[in-house]
PDB file of C-alpha atoms in Angstrom:
ATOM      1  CA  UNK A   1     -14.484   9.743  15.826  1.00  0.00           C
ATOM      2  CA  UNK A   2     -17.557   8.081  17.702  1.00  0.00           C
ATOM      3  CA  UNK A   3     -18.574  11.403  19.446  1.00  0.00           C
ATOM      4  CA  UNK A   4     -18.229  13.187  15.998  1.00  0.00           C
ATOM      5  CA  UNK A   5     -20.277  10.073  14.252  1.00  0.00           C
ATOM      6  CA  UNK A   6     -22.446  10.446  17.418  1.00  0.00           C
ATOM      7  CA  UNK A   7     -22.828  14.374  16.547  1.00  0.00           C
ATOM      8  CA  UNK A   8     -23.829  13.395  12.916  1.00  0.00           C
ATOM      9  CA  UNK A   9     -26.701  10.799  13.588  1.00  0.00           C
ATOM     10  CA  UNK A  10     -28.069  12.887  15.869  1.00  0.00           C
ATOM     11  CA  UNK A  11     -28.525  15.827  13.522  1.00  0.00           C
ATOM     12  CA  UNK A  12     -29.342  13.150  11.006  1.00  0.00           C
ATOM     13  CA  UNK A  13     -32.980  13.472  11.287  1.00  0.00           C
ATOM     14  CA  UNK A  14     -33.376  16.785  12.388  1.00  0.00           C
ATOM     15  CA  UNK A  15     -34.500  18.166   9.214  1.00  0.00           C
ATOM     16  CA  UNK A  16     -38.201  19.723   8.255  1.00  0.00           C
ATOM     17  CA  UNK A  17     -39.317  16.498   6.434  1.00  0.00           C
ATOM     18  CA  UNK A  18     -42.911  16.794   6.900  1.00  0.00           C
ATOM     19  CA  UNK A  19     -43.917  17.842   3.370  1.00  0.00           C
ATOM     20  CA  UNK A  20     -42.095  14.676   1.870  1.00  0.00           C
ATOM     21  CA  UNK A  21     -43.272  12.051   4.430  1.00  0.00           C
ATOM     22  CA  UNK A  22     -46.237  10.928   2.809  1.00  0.00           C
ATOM     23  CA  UNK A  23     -44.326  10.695  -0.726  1.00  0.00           C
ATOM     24  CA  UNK A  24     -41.473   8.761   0.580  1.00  0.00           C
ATOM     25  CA  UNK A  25     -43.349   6.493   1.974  1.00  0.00           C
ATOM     26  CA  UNK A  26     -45.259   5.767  -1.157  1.00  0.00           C
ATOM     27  CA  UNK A  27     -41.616   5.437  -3.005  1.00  0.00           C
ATOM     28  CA  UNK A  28     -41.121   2.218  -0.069  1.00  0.00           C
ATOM     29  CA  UNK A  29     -43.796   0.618  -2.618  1.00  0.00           C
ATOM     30  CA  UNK A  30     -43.626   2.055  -5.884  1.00  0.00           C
ATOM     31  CA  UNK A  31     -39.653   3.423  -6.239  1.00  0.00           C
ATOM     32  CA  UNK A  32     -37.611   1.061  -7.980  1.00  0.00           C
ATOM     33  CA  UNK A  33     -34.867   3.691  -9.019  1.00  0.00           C
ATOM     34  CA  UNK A  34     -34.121   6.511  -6.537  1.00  0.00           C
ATOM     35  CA  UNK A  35     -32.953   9.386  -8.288  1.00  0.00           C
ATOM     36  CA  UNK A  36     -30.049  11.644  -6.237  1.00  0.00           C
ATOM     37  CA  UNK A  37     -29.191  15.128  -7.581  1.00  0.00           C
ATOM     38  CA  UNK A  38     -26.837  16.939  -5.434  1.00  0.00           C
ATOM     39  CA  UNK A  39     -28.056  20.836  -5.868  1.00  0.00           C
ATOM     40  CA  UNK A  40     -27.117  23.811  -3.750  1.00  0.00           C
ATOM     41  CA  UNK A  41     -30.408  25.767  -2.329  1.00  0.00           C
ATOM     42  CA  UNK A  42     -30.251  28.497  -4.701  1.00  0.00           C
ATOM     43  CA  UNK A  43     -29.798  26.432  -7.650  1.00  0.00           C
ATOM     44  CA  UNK A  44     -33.856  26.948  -8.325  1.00  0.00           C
ATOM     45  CA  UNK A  45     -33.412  27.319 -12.404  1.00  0.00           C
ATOM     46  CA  UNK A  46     -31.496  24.023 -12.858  1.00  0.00           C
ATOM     47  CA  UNK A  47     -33.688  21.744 -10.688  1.00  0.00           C
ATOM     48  CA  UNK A  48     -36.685  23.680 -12.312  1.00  0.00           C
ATOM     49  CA  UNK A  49     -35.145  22.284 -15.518  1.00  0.00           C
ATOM     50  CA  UNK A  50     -34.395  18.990 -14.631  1.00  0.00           C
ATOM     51  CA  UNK A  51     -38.088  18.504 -13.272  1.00  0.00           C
ATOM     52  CA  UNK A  52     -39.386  19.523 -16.772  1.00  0.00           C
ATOM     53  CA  UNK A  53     -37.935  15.870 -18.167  1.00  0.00           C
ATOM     54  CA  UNK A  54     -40.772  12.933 -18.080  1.00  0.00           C
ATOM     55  CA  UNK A  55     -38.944  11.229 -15.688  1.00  0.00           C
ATOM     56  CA  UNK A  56     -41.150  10.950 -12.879  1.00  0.00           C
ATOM     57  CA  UNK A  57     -43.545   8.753 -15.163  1.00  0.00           C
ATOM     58  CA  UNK A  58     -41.605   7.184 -16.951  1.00  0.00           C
ATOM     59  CA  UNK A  59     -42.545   3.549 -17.082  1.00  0.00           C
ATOM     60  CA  UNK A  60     -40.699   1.069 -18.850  1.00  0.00           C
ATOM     61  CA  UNK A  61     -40.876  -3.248 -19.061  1.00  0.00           C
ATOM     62  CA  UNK A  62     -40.166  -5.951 -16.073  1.00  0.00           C
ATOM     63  CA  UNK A  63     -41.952  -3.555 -13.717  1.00  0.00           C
ATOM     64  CA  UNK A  64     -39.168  -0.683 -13.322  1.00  0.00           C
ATOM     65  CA  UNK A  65     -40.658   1.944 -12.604  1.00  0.00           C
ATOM     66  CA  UNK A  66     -38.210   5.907 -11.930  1.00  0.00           C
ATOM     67  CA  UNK A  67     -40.726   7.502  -9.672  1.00  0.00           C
ATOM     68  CA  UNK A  68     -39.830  10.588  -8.788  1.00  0.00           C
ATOM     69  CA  UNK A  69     -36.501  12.799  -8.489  1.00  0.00           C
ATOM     70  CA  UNK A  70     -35.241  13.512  -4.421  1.00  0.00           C
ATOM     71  CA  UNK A  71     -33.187  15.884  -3.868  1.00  0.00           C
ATOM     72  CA  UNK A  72     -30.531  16.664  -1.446  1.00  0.00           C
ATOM     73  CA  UNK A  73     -30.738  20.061  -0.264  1.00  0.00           C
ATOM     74  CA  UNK A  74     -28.705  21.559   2.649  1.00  0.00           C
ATOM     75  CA  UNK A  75     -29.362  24.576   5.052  1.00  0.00           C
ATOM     76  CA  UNK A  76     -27.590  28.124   4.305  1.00  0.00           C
ATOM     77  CA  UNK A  77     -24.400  28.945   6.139  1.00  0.00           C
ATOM     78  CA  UNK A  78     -24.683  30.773   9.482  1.00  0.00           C
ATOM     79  CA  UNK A  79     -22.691  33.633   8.147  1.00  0.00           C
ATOM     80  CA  UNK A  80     -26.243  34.482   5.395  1.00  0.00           C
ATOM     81  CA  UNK A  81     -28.178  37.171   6.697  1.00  0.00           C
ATOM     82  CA  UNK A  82     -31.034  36.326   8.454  1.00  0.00           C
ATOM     83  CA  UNK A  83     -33.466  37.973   6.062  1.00  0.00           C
ATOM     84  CA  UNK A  84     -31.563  36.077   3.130  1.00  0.00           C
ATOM     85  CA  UNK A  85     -31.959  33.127   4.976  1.00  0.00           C
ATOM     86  CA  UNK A  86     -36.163  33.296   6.206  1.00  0.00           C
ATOM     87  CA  UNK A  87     -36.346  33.827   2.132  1.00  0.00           C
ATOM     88  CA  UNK A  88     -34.630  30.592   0.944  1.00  0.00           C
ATOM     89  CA  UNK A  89     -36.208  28.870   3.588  1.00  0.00           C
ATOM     90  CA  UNK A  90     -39.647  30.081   2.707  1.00  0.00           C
ATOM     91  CA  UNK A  91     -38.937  29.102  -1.308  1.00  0.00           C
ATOM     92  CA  UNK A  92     -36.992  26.113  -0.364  1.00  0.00           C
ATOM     93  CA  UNK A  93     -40.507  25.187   1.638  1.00  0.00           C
ATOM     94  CA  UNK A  94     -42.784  25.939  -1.968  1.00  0.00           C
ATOM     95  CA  UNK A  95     -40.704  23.847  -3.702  1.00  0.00           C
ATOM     96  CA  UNK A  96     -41.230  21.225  -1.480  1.00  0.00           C
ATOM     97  CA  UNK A  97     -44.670  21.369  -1.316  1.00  0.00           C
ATOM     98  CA  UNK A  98     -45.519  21.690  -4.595  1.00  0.00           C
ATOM     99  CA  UNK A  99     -43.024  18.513  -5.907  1.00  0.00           C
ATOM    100  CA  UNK A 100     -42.739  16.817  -2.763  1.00  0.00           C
ATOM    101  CA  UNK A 101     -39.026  15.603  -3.367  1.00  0.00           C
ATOM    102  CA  UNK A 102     -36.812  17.861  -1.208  1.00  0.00           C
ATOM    103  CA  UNK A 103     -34.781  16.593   1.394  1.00  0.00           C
ATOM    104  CA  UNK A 104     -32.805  19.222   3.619  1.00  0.00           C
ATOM    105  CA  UNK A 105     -30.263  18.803   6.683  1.00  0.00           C
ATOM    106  CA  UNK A 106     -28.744  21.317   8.816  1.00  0.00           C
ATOM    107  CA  UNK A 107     -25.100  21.484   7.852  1.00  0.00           C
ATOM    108  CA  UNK A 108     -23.787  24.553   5.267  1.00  0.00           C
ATOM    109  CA  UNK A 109     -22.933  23.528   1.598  1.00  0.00           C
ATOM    110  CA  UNK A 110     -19.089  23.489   1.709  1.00  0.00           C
ATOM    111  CA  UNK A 111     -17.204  21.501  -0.899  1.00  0.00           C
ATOM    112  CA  UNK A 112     -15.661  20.149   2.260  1.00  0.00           C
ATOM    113  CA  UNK A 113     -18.939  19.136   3.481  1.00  0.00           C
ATOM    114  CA  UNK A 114     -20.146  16.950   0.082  1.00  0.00           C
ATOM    115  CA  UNK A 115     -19.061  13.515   2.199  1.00  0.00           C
ATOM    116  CA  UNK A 116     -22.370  14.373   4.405  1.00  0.00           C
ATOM    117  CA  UNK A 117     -25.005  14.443   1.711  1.00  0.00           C
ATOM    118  CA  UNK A 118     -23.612  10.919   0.650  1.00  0.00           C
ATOM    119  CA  UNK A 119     -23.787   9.712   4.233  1.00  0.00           C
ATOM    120  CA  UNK A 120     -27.089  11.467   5.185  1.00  0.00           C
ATOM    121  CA  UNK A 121     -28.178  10.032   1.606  1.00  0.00           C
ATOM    122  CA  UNK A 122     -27.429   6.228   2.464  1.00  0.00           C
ATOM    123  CA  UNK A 123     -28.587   6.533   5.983  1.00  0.00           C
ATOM    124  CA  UNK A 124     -32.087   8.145   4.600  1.00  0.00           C
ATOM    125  CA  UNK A 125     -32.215   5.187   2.030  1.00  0.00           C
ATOM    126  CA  UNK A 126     -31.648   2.062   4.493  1.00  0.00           C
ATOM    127  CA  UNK A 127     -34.418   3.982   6.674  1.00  0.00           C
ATOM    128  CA  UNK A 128     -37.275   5.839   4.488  1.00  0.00           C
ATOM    129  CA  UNK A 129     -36.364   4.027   1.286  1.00  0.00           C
ATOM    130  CA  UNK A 130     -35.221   0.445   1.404  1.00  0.00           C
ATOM    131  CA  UNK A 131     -36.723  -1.305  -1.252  1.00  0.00           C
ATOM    132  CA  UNK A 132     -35.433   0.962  -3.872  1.00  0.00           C
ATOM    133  CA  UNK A 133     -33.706  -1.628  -5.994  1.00  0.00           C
ATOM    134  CA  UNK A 134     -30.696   1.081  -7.780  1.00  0.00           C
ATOM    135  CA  UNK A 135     -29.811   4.621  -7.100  1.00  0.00           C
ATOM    136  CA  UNK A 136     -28.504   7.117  -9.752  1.00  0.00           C
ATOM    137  CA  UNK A 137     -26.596   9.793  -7.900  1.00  0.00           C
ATOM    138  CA  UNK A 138     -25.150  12.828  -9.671  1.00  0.00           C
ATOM    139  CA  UNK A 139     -24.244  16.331  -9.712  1.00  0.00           C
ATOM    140  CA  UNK A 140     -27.355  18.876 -10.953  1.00  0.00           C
ATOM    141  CA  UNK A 141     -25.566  19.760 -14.145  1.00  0.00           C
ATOM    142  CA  UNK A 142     -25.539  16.012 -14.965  1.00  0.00           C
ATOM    143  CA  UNK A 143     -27.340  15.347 -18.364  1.00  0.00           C
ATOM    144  CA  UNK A 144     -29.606  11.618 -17.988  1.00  0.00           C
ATOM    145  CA  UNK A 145     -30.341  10.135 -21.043  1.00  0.00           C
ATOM    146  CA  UNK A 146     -32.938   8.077 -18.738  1.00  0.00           C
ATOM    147  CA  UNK A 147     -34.296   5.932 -21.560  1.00  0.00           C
ATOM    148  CA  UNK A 148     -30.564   4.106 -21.342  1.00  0.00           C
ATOM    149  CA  UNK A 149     -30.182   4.078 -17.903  1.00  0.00           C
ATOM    150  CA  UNK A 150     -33.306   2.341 -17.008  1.00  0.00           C
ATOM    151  CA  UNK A 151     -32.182  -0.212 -20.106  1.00  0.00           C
ATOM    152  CA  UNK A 152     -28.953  -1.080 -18.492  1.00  0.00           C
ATOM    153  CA  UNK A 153     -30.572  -1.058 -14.951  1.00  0.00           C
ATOM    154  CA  UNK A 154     -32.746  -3.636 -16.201  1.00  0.00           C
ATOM    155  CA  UNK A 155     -29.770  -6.161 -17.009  1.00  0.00           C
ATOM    156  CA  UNK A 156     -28.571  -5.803 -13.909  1.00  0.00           C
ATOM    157  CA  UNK A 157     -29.755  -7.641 -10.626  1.00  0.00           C
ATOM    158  CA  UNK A 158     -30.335  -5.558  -7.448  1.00  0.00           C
ATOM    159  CA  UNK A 159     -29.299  -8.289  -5.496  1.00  0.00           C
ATOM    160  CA  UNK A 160     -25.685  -8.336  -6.741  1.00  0.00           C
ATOM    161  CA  UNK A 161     -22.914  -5.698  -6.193  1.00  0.00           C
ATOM    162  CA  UNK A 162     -22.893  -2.537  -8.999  1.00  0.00           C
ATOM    163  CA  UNK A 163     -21.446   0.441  -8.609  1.00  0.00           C
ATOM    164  CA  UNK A 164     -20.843   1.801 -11.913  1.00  0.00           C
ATOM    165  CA  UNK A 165     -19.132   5.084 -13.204  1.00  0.00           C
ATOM    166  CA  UNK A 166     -15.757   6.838 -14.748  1.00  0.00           C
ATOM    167  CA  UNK A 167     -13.311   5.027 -12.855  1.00  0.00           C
ATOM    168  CA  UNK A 168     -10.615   6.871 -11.017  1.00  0.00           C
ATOM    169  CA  UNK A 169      -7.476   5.168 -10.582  1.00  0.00           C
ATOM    170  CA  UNK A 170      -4.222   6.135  -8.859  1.00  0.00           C
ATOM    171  CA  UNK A 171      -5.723   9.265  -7.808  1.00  0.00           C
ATOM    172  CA  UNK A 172      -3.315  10.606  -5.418  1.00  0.00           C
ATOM    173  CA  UNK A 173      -3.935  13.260  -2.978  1.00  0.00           C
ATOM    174  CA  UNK A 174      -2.771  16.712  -3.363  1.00  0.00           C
ATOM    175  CA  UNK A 175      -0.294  18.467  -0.738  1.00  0.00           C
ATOM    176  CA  UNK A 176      -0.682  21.662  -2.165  1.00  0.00           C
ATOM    177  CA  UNK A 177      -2.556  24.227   0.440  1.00  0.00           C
ATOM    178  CA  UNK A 178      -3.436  26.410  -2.250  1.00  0.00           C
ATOM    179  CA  UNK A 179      -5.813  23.641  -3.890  1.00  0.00           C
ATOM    180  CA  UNK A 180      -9.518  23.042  -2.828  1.00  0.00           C
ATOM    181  CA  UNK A 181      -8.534  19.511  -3.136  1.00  0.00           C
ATOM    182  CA  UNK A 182      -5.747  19.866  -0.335  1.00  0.00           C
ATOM    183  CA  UNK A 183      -5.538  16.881   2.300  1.00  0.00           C
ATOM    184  CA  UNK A 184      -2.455  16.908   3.927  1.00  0.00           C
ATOM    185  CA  UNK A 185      -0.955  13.738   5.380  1.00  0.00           C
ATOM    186  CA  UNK A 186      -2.191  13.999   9.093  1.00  0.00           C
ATOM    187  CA  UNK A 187      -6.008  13.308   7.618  1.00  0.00           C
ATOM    188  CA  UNK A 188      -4.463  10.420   4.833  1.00  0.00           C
ATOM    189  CA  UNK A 189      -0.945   9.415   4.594  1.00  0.00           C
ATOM    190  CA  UNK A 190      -1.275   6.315   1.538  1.00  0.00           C
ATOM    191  CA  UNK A 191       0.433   7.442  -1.421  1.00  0.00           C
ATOM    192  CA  UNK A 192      -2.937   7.366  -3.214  1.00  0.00           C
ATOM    193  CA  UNK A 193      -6.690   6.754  -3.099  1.00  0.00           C
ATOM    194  CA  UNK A 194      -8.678   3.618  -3.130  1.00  0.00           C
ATOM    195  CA  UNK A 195      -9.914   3.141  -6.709  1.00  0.00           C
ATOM    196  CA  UNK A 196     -13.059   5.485  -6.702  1.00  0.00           C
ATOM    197  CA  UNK A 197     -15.507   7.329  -9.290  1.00  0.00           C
ATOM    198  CA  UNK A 198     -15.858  10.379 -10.268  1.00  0.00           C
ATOM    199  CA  UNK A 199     -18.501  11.974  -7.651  1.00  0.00           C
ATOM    200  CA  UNK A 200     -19.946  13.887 -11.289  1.00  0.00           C
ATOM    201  CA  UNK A 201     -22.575  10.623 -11.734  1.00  0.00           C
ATOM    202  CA  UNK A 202     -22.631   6.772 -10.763  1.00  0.00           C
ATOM    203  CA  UNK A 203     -25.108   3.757 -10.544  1.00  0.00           C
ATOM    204  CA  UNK A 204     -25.639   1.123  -7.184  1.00  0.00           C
ATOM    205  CA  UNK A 205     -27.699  -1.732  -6.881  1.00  0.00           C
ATOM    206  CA  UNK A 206     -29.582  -2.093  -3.560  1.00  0.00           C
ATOM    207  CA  UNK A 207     -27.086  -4.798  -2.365  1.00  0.00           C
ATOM    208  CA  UNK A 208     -24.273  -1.743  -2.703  1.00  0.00           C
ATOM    209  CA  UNK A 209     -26.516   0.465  -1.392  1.00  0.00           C
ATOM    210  CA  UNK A 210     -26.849  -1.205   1.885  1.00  0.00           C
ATOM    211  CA  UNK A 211     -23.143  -2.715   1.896  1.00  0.00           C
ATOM    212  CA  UNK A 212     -21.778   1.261   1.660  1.00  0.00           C
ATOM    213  CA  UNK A 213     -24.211   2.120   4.473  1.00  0.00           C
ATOM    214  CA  UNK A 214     -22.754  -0.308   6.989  1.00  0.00           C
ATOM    215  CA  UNK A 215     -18.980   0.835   5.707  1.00  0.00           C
ATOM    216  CA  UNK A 216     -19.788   4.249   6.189  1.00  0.00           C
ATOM    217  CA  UNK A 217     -20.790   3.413  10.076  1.00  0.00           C
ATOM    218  CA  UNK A 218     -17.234   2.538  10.590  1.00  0.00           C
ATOM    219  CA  UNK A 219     -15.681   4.874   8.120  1.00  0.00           C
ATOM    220  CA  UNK A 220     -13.846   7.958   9.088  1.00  0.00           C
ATOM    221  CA  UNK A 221     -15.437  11.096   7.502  1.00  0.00           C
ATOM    222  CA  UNK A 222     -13.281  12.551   4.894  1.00  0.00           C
ATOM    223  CA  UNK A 223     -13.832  15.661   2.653  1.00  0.00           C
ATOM    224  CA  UNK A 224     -12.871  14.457  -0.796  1.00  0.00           C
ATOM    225  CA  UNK A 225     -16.851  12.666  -1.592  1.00  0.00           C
ATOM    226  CA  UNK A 226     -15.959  10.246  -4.393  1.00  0.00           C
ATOM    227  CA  UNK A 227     -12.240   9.009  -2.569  1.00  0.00           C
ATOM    228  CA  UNK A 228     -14.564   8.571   0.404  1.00  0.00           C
ATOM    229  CA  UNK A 229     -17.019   6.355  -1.102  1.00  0.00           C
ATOM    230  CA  UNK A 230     -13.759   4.490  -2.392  1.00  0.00           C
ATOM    231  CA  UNK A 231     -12.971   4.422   0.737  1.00  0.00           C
ATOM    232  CA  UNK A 232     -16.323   2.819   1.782  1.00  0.00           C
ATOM    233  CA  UNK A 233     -16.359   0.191  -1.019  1.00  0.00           C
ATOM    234  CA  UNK A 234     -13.028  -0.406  -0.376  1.00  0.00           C
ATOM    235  CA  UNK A 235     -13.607  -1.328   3.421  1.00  0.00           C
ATOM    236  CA  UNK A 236     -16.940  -3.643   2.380  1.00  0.00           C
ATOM    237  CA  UNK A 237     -14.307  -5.847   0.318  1.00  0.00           C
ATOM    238  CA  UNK A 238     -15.946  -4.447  -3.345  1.00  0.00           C
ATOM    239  CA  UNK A 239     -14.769  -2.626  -6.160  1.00  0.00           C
ATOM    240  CA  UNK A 240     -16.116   0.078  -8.430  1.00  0.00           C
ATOM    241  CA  UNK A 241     -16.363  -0.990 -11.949  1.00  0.00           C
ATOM    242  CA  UNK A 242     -16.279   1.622 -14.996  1.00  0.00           C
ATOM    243  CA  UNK A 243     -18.948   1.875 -18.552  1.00  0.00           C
ATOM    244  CA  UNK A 244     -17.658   3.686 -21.356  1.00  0.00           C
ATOM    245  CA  UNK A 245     -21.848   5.804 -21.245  1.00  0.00           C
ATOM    246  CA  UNK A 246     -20.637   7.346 -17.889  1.00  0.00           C
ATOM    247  CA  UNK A 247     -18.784  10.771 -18.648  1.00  0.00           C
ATOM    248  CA  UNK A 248     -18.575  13.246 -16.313  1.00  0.00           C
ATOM    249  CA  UNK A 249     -15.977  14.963 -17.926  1.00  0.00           C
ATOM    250  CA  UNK A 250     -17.948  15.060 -21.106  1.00  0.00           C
ATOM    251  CA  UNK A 251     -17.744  14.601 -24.778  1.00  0.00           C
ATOM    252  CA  UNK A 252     -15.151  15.055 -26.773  1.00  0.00           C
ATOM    253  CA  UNK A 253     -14.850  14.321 -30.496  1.00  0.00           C
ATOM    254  CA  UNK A 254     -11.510  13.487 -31.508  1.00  0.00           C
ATOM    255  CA  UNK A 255      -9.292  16.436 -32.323  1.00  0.00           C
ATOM    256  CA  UNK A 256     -11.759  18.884 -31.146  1.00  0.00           C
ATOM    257  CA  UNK A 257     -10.821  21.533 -28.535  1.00  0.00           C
ATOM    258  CA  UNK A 258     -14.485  21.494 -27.490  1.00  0.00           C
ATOM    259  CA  UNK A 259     -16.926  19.181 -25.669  1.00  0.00           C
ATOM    260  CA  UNK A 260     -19.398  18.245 -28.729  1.00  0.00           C
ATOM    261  CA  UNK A 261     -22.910  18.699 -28.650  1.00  0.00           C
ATOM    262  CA  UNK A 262     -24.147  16.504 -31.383  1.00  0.00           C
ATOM    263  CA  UNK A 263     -27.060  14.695 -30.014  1.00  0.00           C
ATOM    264  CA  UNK A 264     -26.066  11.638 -32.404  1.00  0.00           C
ATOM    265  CA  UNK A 265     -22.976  11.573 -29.918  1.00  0.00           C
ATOM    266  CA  UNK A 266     -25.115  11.643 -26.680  1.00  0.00           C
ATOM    267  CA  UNK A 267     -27.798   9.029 -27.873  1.00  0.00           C
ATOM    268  CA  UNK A 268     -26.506   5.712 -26.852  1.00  0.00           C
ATOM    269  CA  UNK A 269     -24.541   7.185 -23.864  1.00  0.00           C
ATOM    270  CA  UNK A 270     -26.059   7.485 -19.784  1.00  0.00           C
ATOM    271  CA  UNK A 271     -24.988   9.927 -17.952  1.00  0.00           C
ATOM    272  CA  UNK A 272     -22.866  13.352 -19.129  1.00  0.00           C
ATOM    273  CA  UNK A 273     -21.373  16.527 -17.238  1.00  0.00           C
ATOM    274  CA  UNK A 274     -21.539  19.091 -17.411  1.00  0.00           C
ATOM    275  CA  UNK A 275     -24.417  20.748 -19.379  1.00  0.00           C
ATOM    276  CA  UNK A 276     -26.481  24.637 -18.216  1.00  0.00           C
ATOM    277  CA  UNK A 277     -30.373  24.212 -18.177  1.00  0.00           C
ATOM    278  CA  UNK A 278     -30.914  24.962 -21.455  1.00  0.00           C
ATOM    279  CA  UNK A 279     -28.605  22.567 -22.925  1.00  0.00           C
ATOM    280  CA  UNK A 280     -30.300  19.822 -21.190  1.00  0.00           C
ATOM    281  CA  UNK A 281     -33.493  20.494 -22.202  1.00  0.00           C
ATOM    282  CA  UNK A 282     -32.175  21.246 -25.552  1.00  0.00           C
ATOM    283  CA  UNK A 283     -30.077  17.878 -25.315  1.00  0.00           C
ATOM    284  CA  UNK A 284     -33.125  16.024 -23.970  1.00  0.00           C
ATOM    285  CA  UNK A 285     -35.898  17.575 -27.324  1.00  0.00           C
ATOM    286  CA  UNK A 286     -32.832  16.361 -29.803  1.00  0.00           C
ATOM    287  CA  UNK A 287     -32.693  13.254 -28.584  1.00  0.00           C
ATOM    288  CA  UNK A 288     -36.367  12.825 -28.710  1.00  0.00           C
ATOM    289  CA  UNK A 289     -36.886  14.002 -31.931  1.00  0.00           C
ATOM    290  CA  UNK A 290     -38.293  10.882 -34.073  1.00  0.00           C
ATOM    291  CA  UNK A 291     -36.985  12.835 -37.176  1.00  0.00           C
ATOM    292  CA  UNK A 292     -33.232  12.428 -35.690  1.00  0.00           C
ATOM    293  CA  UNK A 293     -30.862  10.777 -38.346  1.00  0.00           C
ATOM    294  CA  UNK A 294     -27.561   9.732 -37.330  1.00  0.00           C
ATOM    295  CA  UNK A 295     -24.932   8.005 -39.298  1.00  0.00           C
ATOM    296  CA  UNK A 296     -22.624   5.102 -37.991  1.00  0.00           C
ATOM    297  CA  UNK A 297     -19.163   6.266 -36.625  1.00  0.00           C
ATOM    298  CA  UNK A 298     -19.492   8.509 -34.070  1.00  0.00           C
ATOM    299  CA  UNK A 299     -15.980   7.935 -32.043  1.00  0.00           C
ATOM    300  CA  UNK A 300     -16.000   9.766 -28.689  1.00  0.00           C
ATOM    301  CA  UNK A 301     -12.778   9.877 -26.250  1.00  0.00           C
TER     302      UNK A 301
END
């Protein structure tokens, strides 16, 4: 465990950060809510689409201020072809450059491997980012209605514990080998998982923030993401708490076999999976339309 931990902090800061340096410095001052999407390298057309939102200056009362979105990236697998690989790395590199939010480490994007980002991601907080008073982490098909989330954020004090999402009790783990989701009982033998959220989109005050980082130094590793930051919280004496606007399973109307796409639905909700590009930039000019009518009674389950 402490020569694998060891292993990890030492790659830790091995990544090509110099493009970002200068930003995330600036984001020590100015960043108030620190914005994680979890994207895979090639996913160019949905963090192109999320960047298109007005979130990086949006500026709202009592001195909040969402400054910028950082993104986790990770390296290609070894098995990519070299020439595959040089190309990613080169686009990966313009991105960077021209938005100055990517962060990258050297480990390949396995579901198996998710647990790292969220333990690179708290380690690269407490270091480059401390004064970041909440983090919004999600998946990169997570719609934001941001204009809510920085309105809750601002009832909440950064000082005191939040973590906020759809809350997973009772989870147990699966035995089957056939399932991604396999653990068998050799790596956790408890009838079922701390309670946890779903890894699809949560909120954390600074205080949680740092609390999960100290956890996760004496935390085994494990490969199910949102158990392990159960886990975490679990092992720092807190506990998750859920908010009916969190729904990373999405939207469904009652009797409907589909997730619904009414924006009257989405508008006083937070954070939704799972939505393509285009529906969140469809999602996002709905809401924002000031000619928008919506009557009372919109029931969601």
């Amino acid at each position: 465990m402490e020569e694998s931990r060891k292993h990890l902090e030492e790659r830790t800061f091995s990544f090509n950060i110099k493009d970002t340096q200068g930003r995330k410095m600036r984001a020590q001052v100015a960043s108030e809510v620190a914005v994680d999407h979890h994207m895979e390298l090639m996913a160019f057309h949905r963090r192109r689409s999320v960047k298109s939102k007005p979130l990086a200056c949006l500026l709202v009362g009592l001195s909040f201020l969402a400054l910028g979105q950082w993104f986790l990236q990770v390296s290609t697998s070894q098995q990519k072809k070299d020439a595959e690989r040089r190309e990613l790395a080169a686009l990966v590199a313009l991105e960077a450059r021209e938005h100055s939010d990517v962060l990258q480490w050297a480990f390949a994007d396995t579901f198996l491997n998710l647990t790292l980002k969220h333990v690179h991601l708290l380690n690269w907080l407490a270091v480059r980012c401390p004064h970041a008073r909440f983090l919004l982490s999600g998946d990169d098909d997570v719609f934001v209605h941001t204009a809510n989330v920085v309105s809750f954020l601002e009832a909440q004090p950064p000082d005191s514990h939040l973590f906020v999402g759809q809350l997973m009790s009772g989870s147990v783990p699966i035995r089957d080998s056939w399932s991604k989701y396999f653990v068998p009982p050799q790596l956790f033998s408890g009838p079922a998982y701390p309670v946890y959220c779903s890894g699809g989109g949560f909120l954390l005050s600074h205080y949680t923030i740092q609390a999960l980082h100290r956890a996760a130094r004496h935390t085994p590793l494990f490969p199910i993401d949102d158990a392990y930051m159960g886990m975490c919280l679990e092992r720092a004496g807190l506990a998750p708490s859920g908010h009916e606007g969190i729904r990373p399973f999405g939207v469904h109307m009652p009797g409907a076999r589909q997730p619904s796409f009414d924006p009257c639905v989405y508008r006083n909700l937070l954070l939704v999976h799972r939505f393509v590009p285009y529906e969140m930039l469809l999602m996002w000019k709905a809401l924002h339309d000031s000619g928008l009518s919506c009557s009372q009674g919109h029931r969601v389950s």
